Amino acid sequence: MPLLLCGLAVFAGAVVQGGVGFGLGIVCSPIIAMLLPGTVPGAVQVVNASLPVLTLAAEWRRVDWRGVGYALIGRLPGSLLGGLVVVYVSTRTLGLLVAVMVMVAVVLTARSVAVPRTGGTLTAAGFLSGVTGTATGIGGPPIALVYQNAQGAQIRATLAMFFLLSTLQSLVILAVVGKLPPDVLGTGLALVPFVFLGFLASRPLRRRLQGRRVRIAVLSVATLAACALLVQSLV
């Protein structure tokens, strides 16, 4: 039952990310951290690595390679720092970090903070994404904020390429520090089918769903999940 509920959260997150380019980690990470706490962030990273492949298969020509390059420069040191966080904090503390990260992401996404797209901001966003992505499985918001004014296809393709390369980087680091054991890897792979289903569901829904309503619903669900995880971690 916990795995099925986590799968439903992954499905919902994949629907969101399939349409707007990010959101999978924000939706599913707090649920997985609550129900299967020992699998975060490894299982979430396995899930995060699968969806970008589907997006790139359709829209790889729209990737902003310059932006991806700058972001990856910052991502490597950020991922190393995130790996240290995973090693030296407890599961309870990691749950608190996930909850806080989700809340920060919700606030920034809701406010649509304007961030100029330069080499410096992309590198800084890549660094923050590396820290939070490796430590909690939620690395999308910093990069998404920089690309929020880009065209739909460009933001989806660019974020997908960045997520694919950076998630593989985080998985290697987690494996090196001993935080990707077979059971965690197996849990992540068991959730991958829900990613495919969510991506397929997002395609016809892109044209029909009102962007504002979907955004409000996603932010509301993410906030509730983060609050529940916060209470569970504190108790």
C-alpha positions as a Python dict, from the first residue, in 0.01 Angstrom:
ca = {
    (1, 'M'): (0, 0, 0),
    (2, 'P'): (274, 258, 78),
    (3, 'L'): (440, 182, -255),
    (4, 'L'): (109, 222, -439),
    (5, 'L'): (41, 557, -271),
    (6, 'C'): (391, 670, -360),
    (7, 'G'): (324, 558, -716),
    (8, 'L'): (11, 775, -731),
    (9, 'A'): (215, 1072, -611),
    (10, 'V'): (475, 999, -881),
    (11, 'F'): (197, 976, -1140),
    (12, 'A'): (59, 1316, -1036),
    (13, 'G'): (404, 1471, -1040),
    (14, 'A'): (478, 1327, -1384),
    (15, 'V'): (154, 1477, -1521),
    (16, 'V'): (261, 1818, -1390),
    (17, 'Q'): (621, 1796, -1514),
    (18, 'G'): (512, 1659, -1849),
    (19, 'G'): (311, 1976, -1901),
    (20, 'V'): (521, 2254, -1750),
    (21, 'G'): (874, 2113, -1735),
    (22, 'F'): (921, 2058, -1361),
    (23, 'G'): (726, 1958, -1050),
    (24, 'L'): (782, 1583, -1019),
    (25, 'G'): (1009, 1611, -716),
    (26, 'I'): (794, 1876, -546),
    (27, 'V'): (485, 1654, -561),
    (28, 'C'): (628, 1310, -488),
    (29, 'S'): (927, 1372, -257),
    (30, 'P'): (730, 1460, 59),
    (31, 'I'): (494, 1164, 6),
    (32, 'I'): (782, 919, -44),
    (33, 'A'): (966, 1069, 254),
    (34, 'M'): (658, 1010, 471),
    (35, 'L'): (568, 660, 358),
    (36, 'L'): (912, 518, 269),
    (37, 'P'): (1153, 742, 463),
    (38, 'G'): (1460, 521, 418),
    (39, 'T'): (1446, 553, 40),
    (40, 'V'): (1490, 932, 14),
    (41, 'P'): (1662, 1078, -181),
    (42, 'G'): (1783, 776, -382),
    (43, 'A'): (1445, 646, -499),
    (44, 'V'): (1333, 997, -592),
    (45, 'Q'): (1646, 1046, -802),
    (46, 'V'): (1579, 722, -991),
    (47, 'V'): (1231, 852, -1068),
    (48, 'N'): (1368, 1194, -1164),
    (49, 'A'): (1608, 1034, -1414),
    (50, 'S'): (1336, 854, -1610),
    (51, 'L'): (1097, 1134, -1708),
    (52, 'P'): (1348, 1363, -1890),
    (53, 'V'): (1420, 1083, -2138),
    (54, 'L'): (1055, 1087, -2248),
    (55, 'T'): (1048, 1467, -2280),
    (56, 'L'): (1372, 1479, -2479),
    (57, 'A'): (1249, 1211, -2718),
    (58, 'A'): (990, 1462, -2840),
    (59, 'E'): (1152, 1804, -2790),
    (60, 'W'): (1533, 1763, -2780),
    (61, 'R'): (1580, 2016, -3061),
    (62, 'R'): (1466, 2300, -2833),
    (63, 'V'): (1739, 2253, -2570),
    (64, 'D'): (1928, 2570, -2471),
    (65, 'W'): (2274, 2410, -2460),
    (66, 'R'): (2448, 2727, -2342),
    (67, 'G'): (2219, 2748, -2041),
    (68, 'V'): (2261, 2379, -1963),
    (69, 'G'): (2640, 2419, -1972),
    (70, 'Y'): (2643, 2707, -1725),
    (71, 'A'): (2400, 2527, -1494),
    (72, 'L'): (2608, 2208, -1493),
    (73, 'I'): (2920, 2406, -1395),
    (74, 'G'): (2744, 2501, -1072),
    (75, 'R'): (2570, 2169, -1031),
    (76, 'L'): (2883, 1958, -969),
    (77, 'P'): (3008, 2134, -653),
    (78, 'G'): (2647, 2165, -536),
    (79, 'S'): (2594, 1790, -577),
    (80, 'L'): (2908, 1715, -378),
    (81, 'L'): (2783, 1935, -95),
    (82, 'G'): (2441, 1769, -115),
    (83, 'G'): (2608, 1429, -88),
    (84, 'L'): (2775, 1536, 236),
    (85, 'V'): (2438, 1648, 370),
    (86, 'V'): (2289, 1303, 302),
    (87, 'V'): (2579, 1130, 476),
    (88, 'Y'): (2582, 1338, 792),
    (89, 'V'): (2212, 1407, 863),
    (90, 'S'): (1956, 1166, 1008),
    (91, 'T'): (1642, 1044, 829),
    (92, 'R'): (1432, 1268, 1054),
    (93, 'T'): (1640, 1575, 972),
    (94, 'L'): (1631, 1486, 603),
    (95, 'G'): (1251, 1476, 626),
    (96, 'L'): (1255, 1827, 770),
    (97, 'L'): (1484, 1942, 487),
    (98, 'V'): (1249, 1798, 225),
    (99, 'A'): (947, 1967, 387),
    (100, 'V'): (1121, 2304, 409),
    (101, 'M'): (1252, 2277, 53),
    (102, 'V'): (904, 2203, -81),
    (103, 'M'): (759, 2503, 104),
    (104, 'V'): (1033, 2733, -27),
    (105, 'A'): (975, 2601, -381),
    (106, 'V'): (600, 2658, -349),
    (107, 'V'): (648, 3017, -232),
    (108, 'L'): (895, 3101, -508),
    (109, 'T'): (681, 2934, -775),
    (110, 'A'): (364, 3107, -654),
    (111, 'R'): (530, 3449, -649),
    (112, 'S'): (696, 3397, -990),
    (113, 'V'): (1006, 3584, -877),
    (114, 'A'): (1176, 3746, -1178),
    (115, 'V'): (1535, 3627, -1225),
    (116, 'P'): (1753, 3743, -1520),
    (117, 'R'): (1893, 3462, -1734),
    (118, 'T'): (2270, 3515, -1735),
    (119, 'G'): (2572, 3292, -1700),
    (120, 'G'): (2604, 3392, -1335),
    (121, 'T'): (2241, 3324, -1243),
    (122, 'L'): (2242, 2993, -1430),
    (123, 'T'): (2559, 2879, -1252),
    (124, 'A'): (2419, 2985, -914),
    (125, 'A'): (2089, 2810, -988),
    (126, 'G'): (2281, 2498, -1088),
    (127, 'F'): (2470, 2505, -758),
    (128, 'L'): (2151, 2539, -551),
    (129, 'S'): (1987, 2268, -759),
    (130, 'G'): (2284, 2040, -693),
    (131, 'V'): (2261, 2085, -316),
    (132, 'T'): (1884, 2046, -286),
    (133, 'G'): (1849, 1789, -563),
    (134, 'T'): (2112, 1552, -429),
    (135, 'A'): (2005, 1594, -65),
    (136, 'T'): (1626, 1590, -107),
    (137, 'G'): (1542, 1495, -468),
    (138, 'I'): (1400, 1844, -537),
    (139, 'G'): (1631, 2032, -769),
    (140, 'G'): (1393, 2185, -1022),
    (141, 'P'): (1279, 2518, -871),
    (142, 'P'): (1609, 2711, -892),
    (143, 'I'): (1652, 2636, -1263),
    (144, 'A'): (1280, 2672, -1337),
    (145, 'L'): (1281, 3023, -1189),
    (146, 'V'): (1558, 3130, -1427),
    (147, 'Y'): (1372, 2985, -1729),
    (148, 'Q'): (1019, 3084, -1627),
    (149, 'N'): (984, 3336, -1913),
    (150, 'A'): (1108, 3098, -2186),
    (151, 'Q'): (882, 2935, -2444),
    (152, 'G'): (699, 2620, -2330),
    (153, 'A'): (890, 2377, -2553),
    (154, 'Q'): (1226, 2538, -2472),
    (155, 'I'): (1178, 2529, -2097),
    (156, 'R'): (1059, 2167, -2104),
    (157, 'A'): (1348, 2052, -2325),
    (158, 'T'): (1617, 2251, -2144),
    (159, 'L'): (1502, 2146, -1798),
    (160, 'A'): (1474, 1786, -1916),
    (161, 'M'): (1833, 1781, -2042),
    (162, 'F'): (1959, 1948, -1724),
    (163, 'F'): (1758, 1710, -1503),
    (164, 'L'): (1880, 1403, -1691),
    (165, 'L'): (2249, 1491, -1669),
    (166, 'S'): (2233, 1630, -1316),
    (167, 'T'): (2026, 1342, -1179),
    (168, 'L'): (2271, 1088, -1317),
    (169, 'Q'): (2545, 1290, -1149),
    (170, 'S'): (2358, 1281, -817),
    (171, 'L'): (2297, 906, -846),
    (172, 'V'): (2670, 845, -892),
    (173, 'I'): (2749, 1057, -586),
    (174, 'L'): (2483, 880, -375),
    (175, 'A'): (2622, 543, -483),
    (176, 'V'): (2978, 649, -393),
    (177, 'V'): (2876, 761, -42),
    (178, 'G'): (2675, 441, 13),
    (179, 'K'): (2328, 596, -1),
    (180, 'L'): (2198, 397, -299),
    (181, 'P'): (2168, 38, -172),
    (182, 'P'): (1984, -229, -380),
    (183, 'D'): (1654, -191, -190),
    (184, 'V'): (1644, 185, -250),
    (185, 'L'): (1734, 138, -617),
    (186, 'G'): (1465, -130, -645),
    (187, 'T'): (1202, 100, -493),
    (188, 'G'): (1287, 372, -740),
    (189, 'L'): (1267, 133, -1036),
    (190, 'A'): (931, 4, -909),
    (191, 'L'): (796, 361, -930),
    (192, 'V'): (920, 424, -1285),
    (193, 'P'): (607, 276, -1454),
    (194, 'F'): (400, 547, -1283),
    (195, 'V'): (627, 804, -1448),
    (196, 'F'): (546, 666, -1793),
    (197, 'L'): (172, 665, -1719),
    (198, 'G'): (186, 1021, -1589),
    (199, 'F'): (377, 1141, -1894),
    (200, 'L'): (127, 980, -2129),
    (201, 'A'): (-161, 1139, -1937),
    (202, 'S'): (2, 1483, -1959),
    (203, 'R'): (3, 1494, -2338),
    (204, 'P'): (-373, 1528, -2405),
    (205, 'L'): (-419, 1733, -2089),
    (206, 'R'): (-173, 2004, -2194),
    (207, 'R'): (-429, 2169, -2423),
    (208, 'R'): (-737, 2117, -2206),
    (209, 'L'): (-634, 2208, -1855),
    (210, 'Q'): (-626, 2570, -1748),
    (211, 'G'): (-267, 2645, -1649),
    (212, 'R'): (-359, 2863, -1353),
    (213, 'R'): (-598, 2608, -1203),
    (214, 'V'): (-352, 2323, -1241),
    (215, 'R'): (-79, 2535, -1088),
    (216, 'I'): (-294, 2624, -787),
    (217, 'A'): (-393, 2259, -737),
    (218, 'V'): (-34, 2139, -758),
    (219, 'L'): (93, 2403, -516),
    (220, 'S'): (-188, 2321, -275),
    (221, 'V'): (-116, 1947, -280),
    (222, 'A'): (257, 2007, -243),
    (223, 'T'): (197, 2240, 53),
    (224, 'L'): (-29, 1990, 229),
    (225, 'A'): (221, 1709, 173),
    (226, 'A'): (507, 1923, 304),
    (227, 'C'): (307, 2022, 613),
    (228, 'A'): (222, 1658, 684),
    (229, 'L'): (587, 1556, 644),
    (230, 'L'): (695, 1841, 869),
    (231, 'V'): (457, 1734, 1144),
    (232, 'Q'): (562, 1369, 1110),
    (233, 'S'): (932, 1457, 1128),
    (234, 'L'): (885, 1681, 1433),
    (235, 'V'): (671, 1425, 1616),
}
